[in-house]
Coordinates of C-alpha atoms in Angstrom, one line a residue:
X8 CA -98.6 -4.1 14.0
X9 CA -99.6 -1.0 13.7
X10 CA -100.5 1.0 10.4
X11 CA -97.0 3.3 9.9
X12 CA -95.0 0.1 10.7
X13 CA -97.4 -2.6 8.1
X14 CA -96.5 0.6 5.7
X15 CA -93.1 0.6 6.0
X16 CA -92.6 -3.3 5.5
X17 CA -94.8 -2.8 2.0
X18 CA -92.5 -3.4 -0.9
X19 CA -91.8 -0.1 -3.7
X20 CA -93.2 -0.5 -6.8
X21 CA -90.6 -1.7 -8.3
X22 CA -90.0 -4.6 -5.4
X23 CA -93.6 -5.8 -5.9
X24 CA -93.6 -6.2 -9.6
X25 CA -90.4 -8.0 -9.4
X26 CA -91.6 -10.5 -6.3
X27 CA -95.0 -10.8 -7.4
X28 CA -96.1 -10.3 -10.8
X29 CA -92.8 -10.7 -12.6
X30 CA -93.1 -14.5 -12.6
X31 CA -96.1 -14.6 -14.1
X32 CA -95.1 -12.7 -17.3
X33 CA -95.1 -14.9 -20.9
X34 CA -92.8 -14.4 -23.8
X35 CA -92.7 -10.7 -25.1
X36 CA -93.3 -9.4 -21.9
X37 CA -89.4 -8.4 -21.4
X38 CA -89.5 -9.3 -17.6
X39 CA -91.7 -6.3 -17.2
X40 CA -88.4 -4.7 -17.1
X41 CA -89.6 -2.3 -20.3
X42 CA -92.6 0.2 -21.2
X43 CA -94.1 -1.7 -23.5
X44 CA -94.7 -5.9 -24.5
X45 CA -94.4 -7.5 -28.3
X46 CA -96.7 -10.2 -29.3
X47 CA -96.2 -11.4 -32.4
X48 CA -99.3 -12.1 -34.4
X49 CA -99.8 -15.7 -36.8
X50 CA -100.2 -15.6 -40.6
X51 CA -103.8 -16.1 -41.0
X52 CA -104.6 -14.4 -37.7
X53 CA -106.7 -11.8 -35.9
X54 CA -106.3 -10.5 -32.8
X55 CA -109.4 -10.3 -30.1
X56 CA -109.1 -7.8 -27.3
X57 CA -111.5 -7.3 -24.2
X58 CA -111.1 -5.1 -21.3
X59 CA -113.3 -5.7 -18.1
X60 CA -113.0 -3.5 -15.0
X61 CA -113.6 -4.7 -11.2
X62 CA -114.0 -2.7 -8.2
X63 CA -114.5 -3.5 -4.7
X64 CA -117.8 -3.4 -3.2
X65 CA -119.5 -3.7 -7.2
X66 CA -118.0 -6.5 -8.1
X67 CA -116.7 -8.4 -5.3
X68 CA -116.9 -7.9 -1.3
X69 CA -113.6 -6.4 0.1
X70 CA -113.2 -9.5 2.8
X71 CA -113.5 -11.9 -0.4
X72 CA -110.1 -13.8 -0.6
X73 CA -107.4 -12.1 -2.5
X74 CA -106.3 -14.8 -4.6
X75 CA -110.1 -15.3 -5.9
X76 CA -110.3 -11.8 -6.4
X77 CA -107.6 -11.9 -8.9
X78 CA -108.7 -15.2 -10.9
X79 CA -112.3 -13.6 -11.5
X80 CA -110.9 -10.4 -12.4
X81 CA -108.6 -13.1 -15.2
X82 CA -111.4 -15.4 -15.7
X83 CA -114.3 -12.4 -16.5
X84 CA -112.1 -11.5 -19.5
X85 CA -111.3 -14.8 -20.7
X86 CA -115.4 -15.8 -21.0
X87 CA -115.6 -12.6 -23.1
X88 CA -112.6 -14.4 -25.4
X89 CA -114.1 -17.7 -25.3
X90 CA -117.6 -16.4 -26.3
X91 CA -116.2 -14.9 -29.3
X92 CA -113.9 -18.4 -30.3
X93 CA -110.4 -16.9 -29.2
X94 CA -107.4 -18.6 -28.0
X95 CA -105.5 -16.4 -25.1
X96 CA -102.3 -15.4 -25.8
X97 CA -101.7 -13.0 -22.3
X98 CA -103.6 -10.0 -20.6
X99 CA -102.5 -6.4 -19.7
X100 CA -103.3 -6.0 -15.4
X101 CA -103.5 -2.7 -14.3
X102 CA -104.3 -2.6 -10.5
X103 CA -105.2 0.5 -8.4
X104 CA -104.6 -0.5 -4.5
X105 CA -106.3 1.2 -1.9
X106 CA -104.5 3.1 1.2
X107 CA -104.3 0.0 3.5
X108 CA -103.1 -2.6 1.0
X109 CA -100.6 -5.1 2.8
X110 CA -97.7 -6.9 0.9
X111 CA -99.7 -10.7 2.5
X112 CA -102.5 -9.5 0.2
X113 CA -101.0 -8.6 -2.8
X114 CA -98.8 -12.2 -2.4
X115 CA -101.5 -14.3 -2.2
X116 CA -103.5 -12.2 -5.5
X117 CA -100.6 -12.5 -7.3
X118 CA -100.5 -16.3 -6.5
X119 CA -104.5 -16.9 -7.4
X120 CA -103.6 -14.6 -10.7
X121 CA -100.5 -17.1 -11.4
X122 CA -102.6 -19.9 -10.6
X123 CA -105.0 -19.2 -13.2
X124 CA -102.6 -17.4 -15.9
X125 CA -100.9 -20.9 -16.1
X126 CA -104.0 -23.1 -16.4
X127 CA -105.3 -20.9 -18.9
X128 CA -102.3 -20.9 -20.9
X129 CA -103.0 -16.7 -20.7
X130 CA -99.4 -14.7 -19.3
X131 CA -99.2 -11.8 -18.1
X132 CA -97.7 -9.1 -20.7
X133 CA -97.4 -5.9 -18.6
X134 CA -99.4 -3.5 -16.8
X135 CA -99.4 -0.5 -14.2
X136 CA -99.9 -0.4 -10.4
X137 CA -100.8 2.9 -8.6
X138 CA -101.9 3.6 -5.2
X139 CA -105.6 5.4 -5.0
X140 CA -107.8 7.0 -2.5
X141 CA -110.9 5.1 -3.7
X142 CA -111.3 1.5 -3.7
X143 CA -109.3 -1.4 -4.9
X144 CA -109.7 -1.3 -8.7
X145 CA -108.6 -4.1 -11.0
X146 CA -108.4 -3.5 -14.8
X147 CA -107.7 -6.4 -17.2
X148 CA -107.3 -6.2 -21.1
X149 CA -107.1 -10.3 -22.4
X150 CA -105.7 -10.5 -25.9
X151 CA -107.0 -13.9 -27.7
X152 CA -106.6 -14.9 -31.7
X153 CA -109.4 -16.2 -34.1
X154 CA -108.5 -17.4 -37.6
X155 CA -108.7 -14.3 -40.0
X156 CA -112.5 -13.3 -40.4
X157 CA -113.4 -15.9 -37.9
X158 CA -114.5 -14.0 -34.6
X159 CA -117.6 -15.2 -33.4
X160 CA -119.6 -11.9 -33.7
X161 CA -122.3 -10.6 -31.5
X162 CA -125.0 -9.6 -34.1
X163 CA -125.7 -12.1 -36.7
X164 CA -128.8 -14.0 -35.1
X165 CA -131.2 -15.1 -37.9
X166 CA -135.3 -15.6 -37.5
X167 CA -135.8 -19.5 -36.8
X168 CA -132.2 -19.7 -35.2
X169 CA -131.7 -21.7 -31.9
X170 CA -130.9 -20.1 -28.4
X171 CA -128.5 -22.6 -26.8
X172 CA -126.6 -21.2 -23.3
X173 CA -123.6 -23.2 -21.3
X174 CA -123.9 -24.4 -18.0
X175 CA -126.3 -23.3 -15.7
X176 CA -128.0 -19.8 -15.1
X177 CA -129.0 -17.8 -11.7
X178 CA -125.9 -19.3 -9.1
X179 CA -123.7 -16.1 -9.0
X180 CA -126.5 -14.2 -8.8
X181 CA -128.2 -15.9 -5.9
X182 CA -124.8 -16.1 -4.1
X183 CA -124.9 -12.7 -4.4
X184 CA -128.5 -12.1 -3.1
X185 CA -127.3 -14.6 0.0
X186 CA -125.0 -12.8 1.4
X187 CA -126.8 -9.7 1.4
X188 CA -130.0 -11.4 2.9
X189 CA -128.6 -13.5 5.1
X190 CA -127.3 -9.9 6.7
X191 CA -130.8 -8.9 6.9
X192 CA -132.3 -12.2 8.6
X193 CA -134.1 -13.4 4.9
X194 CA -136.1 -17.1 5.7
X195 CA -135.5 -18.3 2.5
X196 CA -131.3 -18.1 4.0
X197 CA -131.7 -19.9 6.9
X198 CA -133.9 -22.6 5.1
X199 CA -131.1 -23.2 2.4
X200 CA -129.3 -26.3 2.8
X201 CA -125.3 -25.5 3.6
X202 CA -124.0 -27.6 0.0
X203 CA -126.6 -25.4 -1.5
X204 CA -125.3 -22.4 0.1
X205 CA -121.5 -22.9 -0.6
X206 CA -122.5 -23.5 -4.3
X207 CA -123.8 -20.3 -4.8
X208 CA -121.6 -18.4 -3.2
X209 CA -118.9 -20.2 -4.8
X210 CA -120.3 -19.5 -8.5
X211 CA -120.5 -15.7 -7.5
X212 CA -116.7 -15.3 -6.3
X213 CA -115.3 -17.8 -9.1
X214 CA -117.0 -17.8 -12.6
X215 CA -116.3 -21.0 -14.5
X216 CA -115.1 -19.6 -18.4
X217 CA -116.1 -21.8 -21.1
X218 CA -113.3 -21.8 -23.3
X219 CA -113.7 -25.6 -24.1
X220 CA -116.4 -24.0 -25.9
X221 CA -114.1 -21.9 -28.5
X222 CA -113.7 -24.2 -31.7
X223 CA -117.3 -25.0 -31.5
X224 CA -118.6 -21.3 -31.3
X225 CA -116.2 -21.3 -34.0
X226 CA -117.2 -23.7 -36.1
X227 CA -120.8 -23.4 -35.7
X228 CA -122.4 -20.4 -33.6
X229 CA -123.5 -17.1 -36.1
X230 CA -123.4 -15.2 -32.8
X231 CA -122.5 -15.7 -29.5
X232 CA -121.9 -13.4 -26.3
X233 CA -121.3 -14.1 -22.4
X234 CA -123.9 -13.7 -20.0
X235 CA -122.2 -11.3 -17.7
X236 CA -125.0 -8.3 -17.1
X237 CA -128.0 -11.0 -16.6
X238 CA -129.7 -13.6 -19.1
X239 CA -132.3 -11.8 -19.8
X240 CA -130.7 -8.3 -20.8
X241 CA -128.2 -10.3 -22.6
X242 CA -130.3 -12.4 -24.9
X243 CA -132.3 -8.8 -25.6
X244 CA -128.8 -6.8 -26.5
X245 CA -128.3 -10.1 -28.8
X246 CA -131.5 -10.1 -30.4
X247 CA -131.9 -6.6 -30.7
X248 CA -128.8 -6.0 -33.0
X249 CA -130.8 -8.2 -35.6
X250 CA -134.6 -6.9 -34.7
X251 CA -135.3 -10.3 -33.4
X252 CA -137.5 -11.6 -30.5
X253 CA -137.7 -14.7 -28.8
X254 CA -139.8 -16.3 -26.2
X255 CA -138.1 -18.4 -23.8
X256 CA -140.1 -20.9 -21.2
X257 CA -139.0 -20.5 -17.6
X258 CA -139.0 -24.1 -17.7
X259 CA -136.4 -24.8 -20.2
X260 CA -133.4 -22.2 -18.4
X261 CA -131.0 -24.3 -17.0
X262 CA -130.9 -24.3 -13.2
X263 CA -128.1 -26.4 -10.6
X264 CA -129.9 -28.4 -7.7
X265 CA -128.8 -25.5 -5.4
X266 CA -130.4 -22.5 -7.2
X267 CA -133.7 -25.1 -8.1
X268 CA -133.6 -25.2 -4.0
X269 CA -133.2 -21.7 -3.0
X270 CA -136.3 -20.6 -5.8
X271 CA -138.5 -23.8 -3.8
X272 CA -138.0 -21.9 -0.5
X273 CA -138.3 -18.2 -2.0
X274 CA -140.3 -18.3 -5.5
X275 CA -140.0 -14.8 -6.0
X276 CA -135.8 -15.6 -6.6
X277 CA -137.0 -16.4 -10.0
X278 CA -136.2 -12.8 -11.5
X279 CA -132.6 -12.7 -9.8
X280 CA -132.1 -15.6 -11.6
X281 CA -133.0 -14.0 -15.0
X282 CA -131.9 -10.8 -14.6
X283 CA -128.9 -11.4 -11.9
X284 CA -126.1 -11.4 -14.1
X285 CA -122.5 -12.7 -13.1
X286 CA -122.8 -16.0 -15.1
X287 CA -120.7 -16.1 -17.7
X288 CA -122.3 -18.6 -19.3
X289 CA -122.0 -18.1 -23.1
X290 CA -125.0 -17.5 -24.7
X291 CA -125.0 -18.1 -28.9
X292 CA -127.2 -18.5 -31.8
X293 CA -127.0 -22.0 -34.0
X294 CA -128.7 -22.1 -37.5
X295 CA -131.5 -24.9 -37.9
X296 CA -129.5 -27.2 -39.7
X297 CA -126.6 -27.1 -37.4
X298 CA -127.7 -28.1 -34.6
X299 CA -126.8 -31.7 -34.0
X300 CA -123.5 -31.0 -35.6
X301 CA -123.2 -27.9 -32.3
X302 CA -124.7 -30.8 -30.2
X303 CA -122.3 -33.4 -30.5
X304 CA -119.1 -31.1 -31.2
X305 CA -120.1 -29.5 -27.6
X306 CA -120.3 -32.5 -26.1
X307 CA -117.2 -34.0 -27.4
X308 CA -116.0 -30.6 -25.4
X309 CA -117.3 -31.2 -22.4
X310 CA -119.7 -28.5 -22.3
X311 CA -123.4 -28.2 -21.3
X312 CA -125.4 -26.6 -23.6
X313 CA -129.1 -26.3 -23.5
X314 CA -131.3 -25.1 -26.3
X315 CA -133.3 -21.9 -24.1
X316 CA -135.4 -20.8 -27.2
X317 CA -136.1 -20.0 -31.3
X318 CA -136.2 -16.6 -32.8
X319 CA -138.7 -14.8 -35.0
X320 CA -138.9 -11.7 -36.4
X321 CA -140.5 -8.9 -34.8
X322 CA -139.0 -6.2 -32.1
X323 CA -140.7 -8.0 -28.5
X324 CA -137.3 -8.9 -27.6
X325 CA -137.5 -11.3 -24.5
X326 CA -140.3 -13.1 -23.5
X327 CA -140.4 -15.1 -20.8
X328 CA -143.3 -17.3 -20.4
X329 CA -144.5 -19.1 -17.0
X330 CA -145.8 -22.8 -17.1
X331 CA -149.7 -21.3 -17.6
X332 CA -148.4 -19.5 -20.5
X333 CA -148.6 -16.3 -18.8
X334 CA -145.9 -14.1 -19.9
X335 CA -143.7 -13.0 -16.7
X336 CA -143.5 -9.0 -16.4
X337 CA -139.9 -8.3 -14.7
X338 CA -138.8 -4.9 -13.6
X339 CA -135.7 -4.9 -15.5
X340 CA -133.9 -7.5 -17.5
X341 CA -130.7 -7.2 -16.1
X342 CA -128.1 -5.2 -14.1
X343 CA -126.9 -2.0 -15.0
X344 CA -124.0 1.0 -14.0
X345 CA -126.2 3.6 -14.6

């Protein structure tokens, strides 16, 4: 097929939003037939909104698959509600497609998006969809609701508070770092064990969002934030808001089997796996005497949680201490645009 005739078979604007992301849309959304969406906000309510932005070739490889594509682009925005103990109520898409978009790829994101939209119990409320020169671009603003006052803030760490983080930290990262040196012919790739391999790069193209989490950040947590730019420049933005530091033993950072493998074969992995980013792991802060109450309530969520560290006052920030006590000196603490 060539390129005029793929062209000619892609739906109008008004054709795709109707096939594709029409079904998707929640109450208040008007069919996406109108300009605008209502949401009607609870007594006793606030609203949470986050906006995360993805583009190809920074956030995700252009081959990835289209329908995983769109449930990270979802799932990116829903850690940064879960972190800060919100309940979805719907997302705003707005989707820039490159010049050789085909109407196969934009069915199968729209069906990943739907997939996730429903299992999330987060609609789609309306949007925009242009055509650009650059690369695919995928804009998503997730609205969420807290009880009045009760958003989960980022600032709000105390000296003697405990560092607890979800899940493991270092996958997405290293999934990342695979597929760019398996290009290059890295040993530490070709040693890697294939279930080890397909873990990591699965954590990279699909983030799990803890949302389970929500009531307990809630409930317990004086700050919380995800782990999105890397662990370490995370925990510092966290503890710098309150002047804090906190030292944090290498040893007690949460690792799978896979990335515990990879960092056997390749030691050096060990700062990707601080300073990666692309967890989404929630990172928060839980005062002394709550901590067994955060324990057990996580638990009863499902949810892993690991207590990484203590703060105290002082403006070191991060510290992250080897097994001979030597304090690790890393390049940079985590990724960065600019």
């Amino acid at each position: 097929m060539t390129d005029v005739t793929e062209a000619m078979l892609r739906p109008s604007e008004d054709e795709l939003i109707a096939a594709y992301f029409a079904p998707l849309a929640g109450a208040g959304a008007h069919g996406l037939l109108d300009d605008a969406a209502s949401l009607a906000s609870a007594p006793g309510q606030d609203l949470v909104l986050t906006k995360d932005l993805l583009v190809a070739a920074v956030h995700f490889f252009n081959d990835d698959p289209p329908g995983d594509i769109a449930r990270k682009a979802l799932r990116v925005n829903l850690s940064d509600l879960a972190a800060k103990g919100a309940e979805p109520l719907g997302f705003l898409l707005g989707l820039a497609l490159p010049q050789d978009w085909t109407a196969d790829w934009l069915k199968a994101f729209a069906e990943g998006l739907g997939s996730d939209s429903a299992a999330f119990a987060c609609p789609l409320l309306g949007g925009d969809t242009i055509r650009t020169p650059g690369p695919l671009t995928i804009s998503i603003t997730a609205i969420g609701a807290v009880p009045s006052g009760g958003m989960v803030p980022r600032g709000g760490v105390a000296a003697g508070d405990h560092i607890y983080v979800t899940g493991t930290i270092g996958d997405a990262a290293l999934g990342l770092k695979l597929r760019h040196d398996a290009a290059a012919g890295r040993s530490w790739t070709q040693a890697l064990s294939a279930a080890a391999a397909d873990h990591l790069r699965r954590r990279y193209l699909l983030p799990e969002p803890r949302v389970a989490l929500r009531g307990s950040l809630r409930r317990h947590a004086r700050a919380a934030m995800d782990v999105s730019d890397g662990f370490g420049g995370d925990l510092a933005k966290m503890l710098g808001l309150s002047a804090l530091s906190a030292r944090v033993s290498i040893e007690s950072v949460p690792l799978s089997a896979a990335a515990r493998e990879a960092l056997s074969l390749e030691p050096r992995l060990i700062e990707t796996i601080l300073t990666g980013g692309d967890d989404y792991e929630i990172l928060c802060a839980i005062a002394p005497a709550d901590r067994a109450a955060f324990e057990a309530s996580a638990a009863a969520d499902g949810t892993t949680v690991t207590r990484v560290a203590e703060t105290f006052d002082g403006g070191q920030g991060v510290l992250f201490q080897a097994p001979s006590g030597e304090i690790l000196r890393l390049e940079k603490l985590s990724f960065q645009h600019f």
